């Protein structure tokens, strides 16, 4: 009888232990189920944070690129402005004498006409006068040449509409077509730019 009671007690104890283990297993499962949504929430938050960081990095890279482009354009524009300013200064230096040079050309023309005037050069007074005029003309031409003024238009040259102004065209013996036969008035350049075209007659 005692043995039966002992077996019953033992079975009762085992049953209680089994129920306790089952309860613990259920508690553990419930805890896992509760933890799973928390893990999913944390994972979603992490992914959202990573996506936001990537978005910010892309925005930062785009902003840096725009700033770099703006900087390059600003530098290029500054270089262009500097070059234009240097060119303007250079042109101002080169062509500052243009108006003065044009006025001097009239004096040169008058001296050349004076030398072309027929006169009795055997007379010492006339000869001295001509020599003085010729010397003055040479000195004046040398002076303006030092400042970039040079004559254009000579008999025998090929007609160039950028340098010459044709008054008439007519056939002339010993000249080819478009050759200058007569120079009515010399032309002049100032540092390579025409300040007065030559007035010429051209062979047809």
mmCIF file of C-alpha atoms in Angstrom:
data_model
loop_
_atom_site.group_PDB
_atom_site.id
_atom_site.type_symbol
_atom_site.label_atom_id
_atom_site.label_comp_id
_atom_site.label_asym_id
_atom_site.label_seq_id
_atom_site.Cartn_x
_atom_site.Cartn_y
_atom_site.Cartn_z
ATOM 1 C CA UNK A 1 0.000 0.000 0.000
ATOM 2 C CA UNK A 2 2.793 2.334 0.837
ATOM 3 C CA UNK A 3 4.462 1.341 -2.406
ATOM 4 C CA UNK A 4 1.301 2.245 -4.372
ATOM 5 C CA UNK A 5 1.101 5.572 -2.559
ATOM 6 C CA UNK A 6 4.732 6.194 -3.349
ATOM 7 C CA UNK A 7 4.109 5.458 -7.039
ATOM 8 C CA UNK A 8 1.143 7.801 -7.078
ATOM 9 C CA UNK A 9 3.132 10.539 -5.448
ATOM 10 C CA UNK A 10 5.920 9.949 -7.877
ATOM 11 C CA UNK A 11 3.494 10.101 -10.813
ATOM 12 C CA UNK A 12 1.947 13.223 -9.391
ATOM 13 C CA UNK A 13 5.362 14.789 -9.069
ATOM 14 C CA UNK A 14 6.242 13.848 -12.643
ATOM 15 C CA UNK A 15 2.965 15.294 -13.857
ATOM 16 C CA UNK A 16 3.615 18.529 -12.053
ATOM 17 C CA UNK A 17 7.116 18.663 -13.507
ATOM 18 C CA UNK A 18 5.733 18.037 -16.979
ATOM 19 C CA UNK A 19 3.165 20.782 -16.579
ATOM 20 C CA UNK A 20 5.872 23.119 -15.324
ATOM 21 C CA UNK A 21 8.075 22.332 -18.338
ATOM 22 C CA UNK A 22 5.137 22.828 -20.683
ATOM 23 C CA UNK A 23 4.385 26.183 -19.083
ATOM 24 C CA UNK A 24 8.000 27.226 -19.439
ATOM 25 C CA UNK A 25 7.997 26.170 -23.111
ATOM 26 C CA UNK A 26 4.813 28.157 -23.696
ATOM 27 C CA UNK A 27 6.310 31.187 -21.946
ATOM 28 C CA UNK A 28 9.448 30.901 -24.054
ATOM 29 C CA UNK A 29 7.410 30.680 -27.272
ATOM 30 C CA UNK A 30 5.313 33.674 -26.269
ATOM 31 C CA UNK A 31 8.464 35.631 -25.495
ATOM 32 C CA UNK A 32 9.904 34.735 -28.909
ATOM 33 C CA UNK A 33 6.694 35.763 -30.633
ATOM 34 C CA UNK A 34 6.746 39.088 -28.811
ATOM 35 C CA UNK A 35 10.432 39.656 -29.621
ATOM 36 C CA UNK A 36 9.967 38.939 -33.325
ATOM 37 C CA UNK A 37 7.911 42.080 -34.079
ATOM 38 C CA UNK A 38 10.412 44.161 -32.142
ATOM 39 C CA UNK A 39 13.256 42.751 -34.257
ATOM 40 C CA UNK A 40 11.294 43.470 -37.455
ATOM 41 C CA UNK A 41 10.634 47.045 -36.318
ATOM 42 C CA UNK A 42 14.326 47.577 -35.561
ATOM 43 C CA UNK A 43 15.269 46.118 -38.955
ATOM 44 C CA UNK A 44 12.803 48.399 -40.775
ATOM 45 C CA UNK A 45 14.155 51.446 -38.916
ATOM 46 C CA UNK A 46 17.712 50.474 -39.804
ATOM 47 C CA UNK A 47 16.876 50.059 -43.479
ATOM 48 C CA UNK A 48 15.088 53.399 -43.498
ATOM 49 C CA UNK A 49 18.087 55.067 -41.859
ATOM 50 C CA UNK A 50 20.473 53.508 -44.409
ATOM 51 C CA UNK A 51 18.258 54.674 -47.277
ATOM 52 C CA UNK A 52 18.164 58.195 -45.827
ATOM 53 C CA UNK A 53 21.957 58.245 -45.448
ATOM 54 C CA UNK A 54 22.366 57.160 -49.081
ATOM 55 C CA UNK A 55 19.923 59.840 -50.197
ATOM 56 C CA UNK A 56 21.831 62.499 -48.263
ATOM 57 C CA UNK A 57 25.144 61.273 -49.697
ATOM 58 C CA UNK A 58 23.719 61.527 -53.232
ATOM 59 C CA UNK A 59 22.463 65.041 -52.532
ATOM 60 C CA UNK A 60 25.857 65.993 -51.116
ATOM 61 C CA UNK A 61 27.665 64.578 -54.159
ATOM 62 C CA UNK A 62 25.293 66.433 -56.512
ATOM 63 C CA UNK A 63 25.772 69.683 -54.616
ATOM 64 C CA UNK A 64 29.552 69.257 -54.688
ATOM 65 C CA UNK A 65 29.421 68.646 -58.460
ATOM 66 C CA UNK A 66 27.299 71.760 -59.005
ATOM 67 C CA UNK A 67 29.695 73.828 -56.911
ATOM 68 C CA UNK A 68 32.646 72.441 -58.887
ATOM 69 C CA UNK A 69 30.946 73.274 -62.205
ATOM 70 C CA UNK A 70 30.113 76.759 -60.958
ATOM 71 C CA UNK A 71 33.697 77.264 -59.834
ATOM 72 C CA UNK A 72 35.052 76.127 -63.212
ATOM 73 C CA UNK A 73 32.639 78.392 -65.098
ATOM 74 C CA UNK A 74 33.542 81.319 -62.862
ATOM 75 C CA UNK A 75 37.247 80.734 -63.444
ATOM 76 C CA UNK A 76 36.720 80.444 -67.214
ATOM 77 C CA UNK A 77 34.662 83.648 -67.267
ATOM 78 C CA UNK A 78 37.302 85.429 -65.199
ATOM 79 C CA UNK A 79 40.025 84.259 -67.588
ATOM 80 C CA UNK A 80 37.976 85.468 -70.561
ATOM 81 C CA UNK A 81 37.433 88.846 -68.936
ATOM 82 C CA UNK A 82 41.149 89.122 -68.189
ATOM 83 C CA UNK A 83 42.041 88.224 -71.791
ATOM 84 C CA UNK A 84 39.511 90.716 -73.172
ATOM 85 C CA UNK A 85 40.872 93.431 -70.893
ATOM 86 C CA UNK A 86 44.439 92.656 -71.997
ATOM 87 C CA UNK A 87 43.369 92.727 -75.647
ATOM 88 C CA UNK A 88 41.565 96.033 -75.137
ATOM 89 C CA UNK A 89 44.642 97.531 -73.509
ATOM 90 C CA UNK A 90 46.848 96.173 -76.294
ATOM 91 C CA UNK A 91 44.537 97.606 -78.960
ATOM 92 C CA UNK A 92 44.410 100.909 -77.123
ATOM 93 C CA UNK A 93 48.216 101.042 -77.151
ATOM 94 C CA UNK A 94 48.431 99.980 -80.801
ATOM 95 C CA UNK A 95 45.745 102.228 -82.213
ATOM 96 C CA UNK A 96 45.832 105.216 -79.865
ATOM 97 C CA UNK A 97 47.759 107.085 -82.567
ATOM 98 C CA UNK A 98 45.265 106.317 -85.336
ATOM 99 C CA UNK A 99 43.697 109.785 -85.506
ATOM 100 C CA UNK A 100 47.076 111.475 -85.160
ATOM 101 C CA UNK A 101 48.522 109.215 -87.869
ATOM 102 C CA UNK A 102 45.712 110.049 -90.277
ATOM 103 C CA UNK A 103 46.407 113.747 -89.793
ATOM 104 C CA UNK A 104 50.136 113.210 -90.412
ATOM 105 C CA UNK A 105 49.342 111.444 -93.696
ATOM 106 C CA UNK A 106 48.139 114.722 -95.184
ATOM 107 C CA UNK A 107 51.519 116.278 -94.440
ATOM 108 C CA UNK A 108 53.297 113.317 -96.029
ATOM 109 C CA UNK A 109 51.085 113.635 -99.127
ATOM 110 C CA UNK A 110 51.899 117.334 -99.435
ATOM 111 C CA UNK A 111 55.638 116.702 -99.161
ATOM 112 C CA UNK A 112 55.451 113.968 -101.811
ATOM 113 C CA UNK A 113 53.487 116.268 -104.140
ATOM 114 C CA UNK A 114 56.053 118.992 -103.611
ATOM 115 C CA UNK A 115 58.850 116.614 -104.620
ATOM 116 C CA UNK A 116 56.849 115.509 -107.700
ATOM 117 C CA UNK A 117 56.465 119.113 -108.920
ATOM 118 C CA UNK A 118 58.640 119.807 -111.974
ATOM 119 C CA UNK A 119 61.260 122.444 -111.246
ATOM 120 C CA UNK A 120 64.687 123.564 -112.366
ATOM 121 C CA UNK A 121 66.863 121.504 -110.053
ATOM 122 C CA UNK A 122 70.029 122.915 -111.554
ATOM 123 C CA UNK A 123 69.343 126.089 -109.635
ATOM 124 C CA UNK A 124 71.226 125.746 -106.355
ATOM 125 C CA UNK A 125 68.465 127.419 -104.334
ATOM 126 C CA UNK A 126 65.783 125.153 -105.804
ATOM 127 C CA UNK A 127 68.003 122.093 -105.408
ATOM 128 C CA UNK A 128 68.643 122.920 -101.738
ATOM 129 C CA UNK A 129 64.905 123.389 -101.221
ATOM 130 C CA UNK A 130 64.134 120.025 -102.809
ATOM 131 C CA UNK A 131 66.852 118.315 -100.806
ATOM 132 C CA UNK A 132 65.438 119.781 -97.601
ATOM 133 C CA UNK A 133 61.902 118.659 -98.467
ATOM 134 C CA UNK A 134 63.154 115.175 -99.386
ATOM 135 C CA UNK A 135 65.107 114.894 -96.155
ATOM 136 C CA UNK A 136 62.072 116.041 -94.173
ATOM 137 C CA UNK A 137 59.878 113.477 -95.905
ATOM 138 C CA UNK A 138 62.344 110.647 -95.210
ATOM 139 C CA UNK A 139 62.639 111.641 -91.572
ATOM 140 C CA UNK A 140 58.867 111.866 -91.204
ATOM 141 C CA UNK A 141 58.347 108.451 -92.816
ATOM 142 C CA UNK A 142 60.997 106.924 -90.532
ATOM 143 C CA UNK A 143 59.332 108.496 -87.494
ATOM 144 C CA UNK A 144 55.823 107.192 -88.258
ATOM 145 C CA UNK A 145 57.303 103.778 -89.166
ATOM 146 C CA UNK A 146 58.676 103.491 -85.623
ATOM 147 C CA UNK A 147 55.089 103.786 -84.383
ATOM 148 C CA UNK A 148 53.768 101.083 -86.720
ATOM 149 C CA UNK A 149 52.671 103.195 -89.701
ATOM 150 C CA UNK A 150 53.671 101.745 -93.076
ATOM 151 C CA UNK A 151 52.673 102.576 -96.677
ATOM 152 C CA UNK A 152 50.829 100.179 -99.000
ATOM 153 C CA UNK A 153 50.086 100.369 -102.709
ATOM 154 C CA UNK A 154 52.786 100.373 -105.331
ATOM 155 C CA UNK A 155 52.789 100.082 -109.089
ATOM 156 C CA UNK A 156 52.988 96.434 -110.141
ATOM 157 C CA UNK A 157 51.370 95.029 -106.990
ATOM 158 C CA UNK A 158 48.333 92.759 -107.298
ATOM 159 C CA UNK A 159 45.110 94.524 -106.435
ATOM 160 C CA UNK A 160 43.841 93.666 -102.947
ATOM 161 C CA UNK A 161 40.390 95.053 -102.069
ATOM 162 C CA UNK A 162 41.296 95.006 -98.370
ATOM 163 C CA UNK A 163 44.225 97.351 -98.972
ATOM 164 C CA UNK A 164 43.424 99.164 -102.197
ATOM 165 C CA UNK A 165 40.547 101.190 -103.573
ATOM 166 C CA UNK A 166 40.227 100.906 -107.342
ATOM 167 C CA UNK A 167 39.278 104.168 -109.031
ATOM 168 C CA UNK A 168 39.168 102.676 -112.496
ATOM 169 C CA UNK A 169 40.125 99.612 -114.520
ATOM 170 C CA UNK A 170 41.659 99.851 -117.969
ATOM 171 C CA UNK A 171 43.966 97.788 -120.085
ATOM 172 C CA UNK A 172 47.610 98.798 -119.833
ATOM 173 C CA UNK A 173 50.585 97.556 -121.788
ATOM 174 C CA UNK A 174 53.097 95.615 -119.725
ATOM 175 C CA UNK A 175 50.644 94.858 -116.890
ATOM 176 C CA UNK A 176 48.653 91.720 -116.163
ATOM 177 C CA UNK A 177 45.018 91.709 -115.116
ATOM 178 C CA UNK A 178 44.477 93.022 -111.560
ATOM 179 C CA UNK A 179 47.919 94.603 -111.387
ATOM 180 C CA UNK A 180 48.141 98.183 -110.136
ATOM 181 C CA UNK A 181 49.132 100.493 -112.976
ATOM 182 C CA UNK A 182 48.895 103.891 -111.281
ATOM 183 C CA UNK A 183 48.939 104.919 -107.600
ATOM 184 C CA UNK A 184 46.901 108.081 -107.174
ATOM 185 C CA UNK A 185 47.303 108.161 -103.396
ATOM 186 C CA UNK A 186 49.299 105.846 -101.156
ATOM 187 C CA UNK A 187 47.519 103.811 -98.520
ATOM 188 C CA UNK A 188 48.772 103.256 -94.993
ATOM 189 C CA UNK A 189 48.540 100.623 -92.276
ATOM 190 C CA UNK A 190 48.809 101.173 -88.534
ATOM 191 C CA UNK A 191 50.088 98.007 -86.843
ATOM 192 C CA UNK A 192 48.616 95.921 -89.644
ATOM 193 C CA UNK A 193 45.222 97.664 -89.719
ATOM 194 C CA UNK A 194 44.208 99.814 -92.672
ATOM 195 C CA UNK A 195 43.846 103.450 -91.709
ATOM 196 C CA UNK A 196 43.649 104.590 -95.337
ATOM 197 C CA UNK A 197 43.321 102.405 -98.445
ATOM 198 C CA UNK A 198 45.463 103.204 -101.453
ATOM 199 C CA UNK A 199 43.668 104.851 -104.366
ATOM 200 C CA UNK A 200 44.832 103.060 -107.497
ATOM 201 C CA UNK A 201 44.140 102.282 -111.144
ATOM 202 C CA UNK A 202 44.057 98.613 -112.072
ATOM 203 C CA UNK A 203 44.798 96.786 -115.301
ATOM 204 C CA UNK A 204 41.753 95.138 -116.823
#
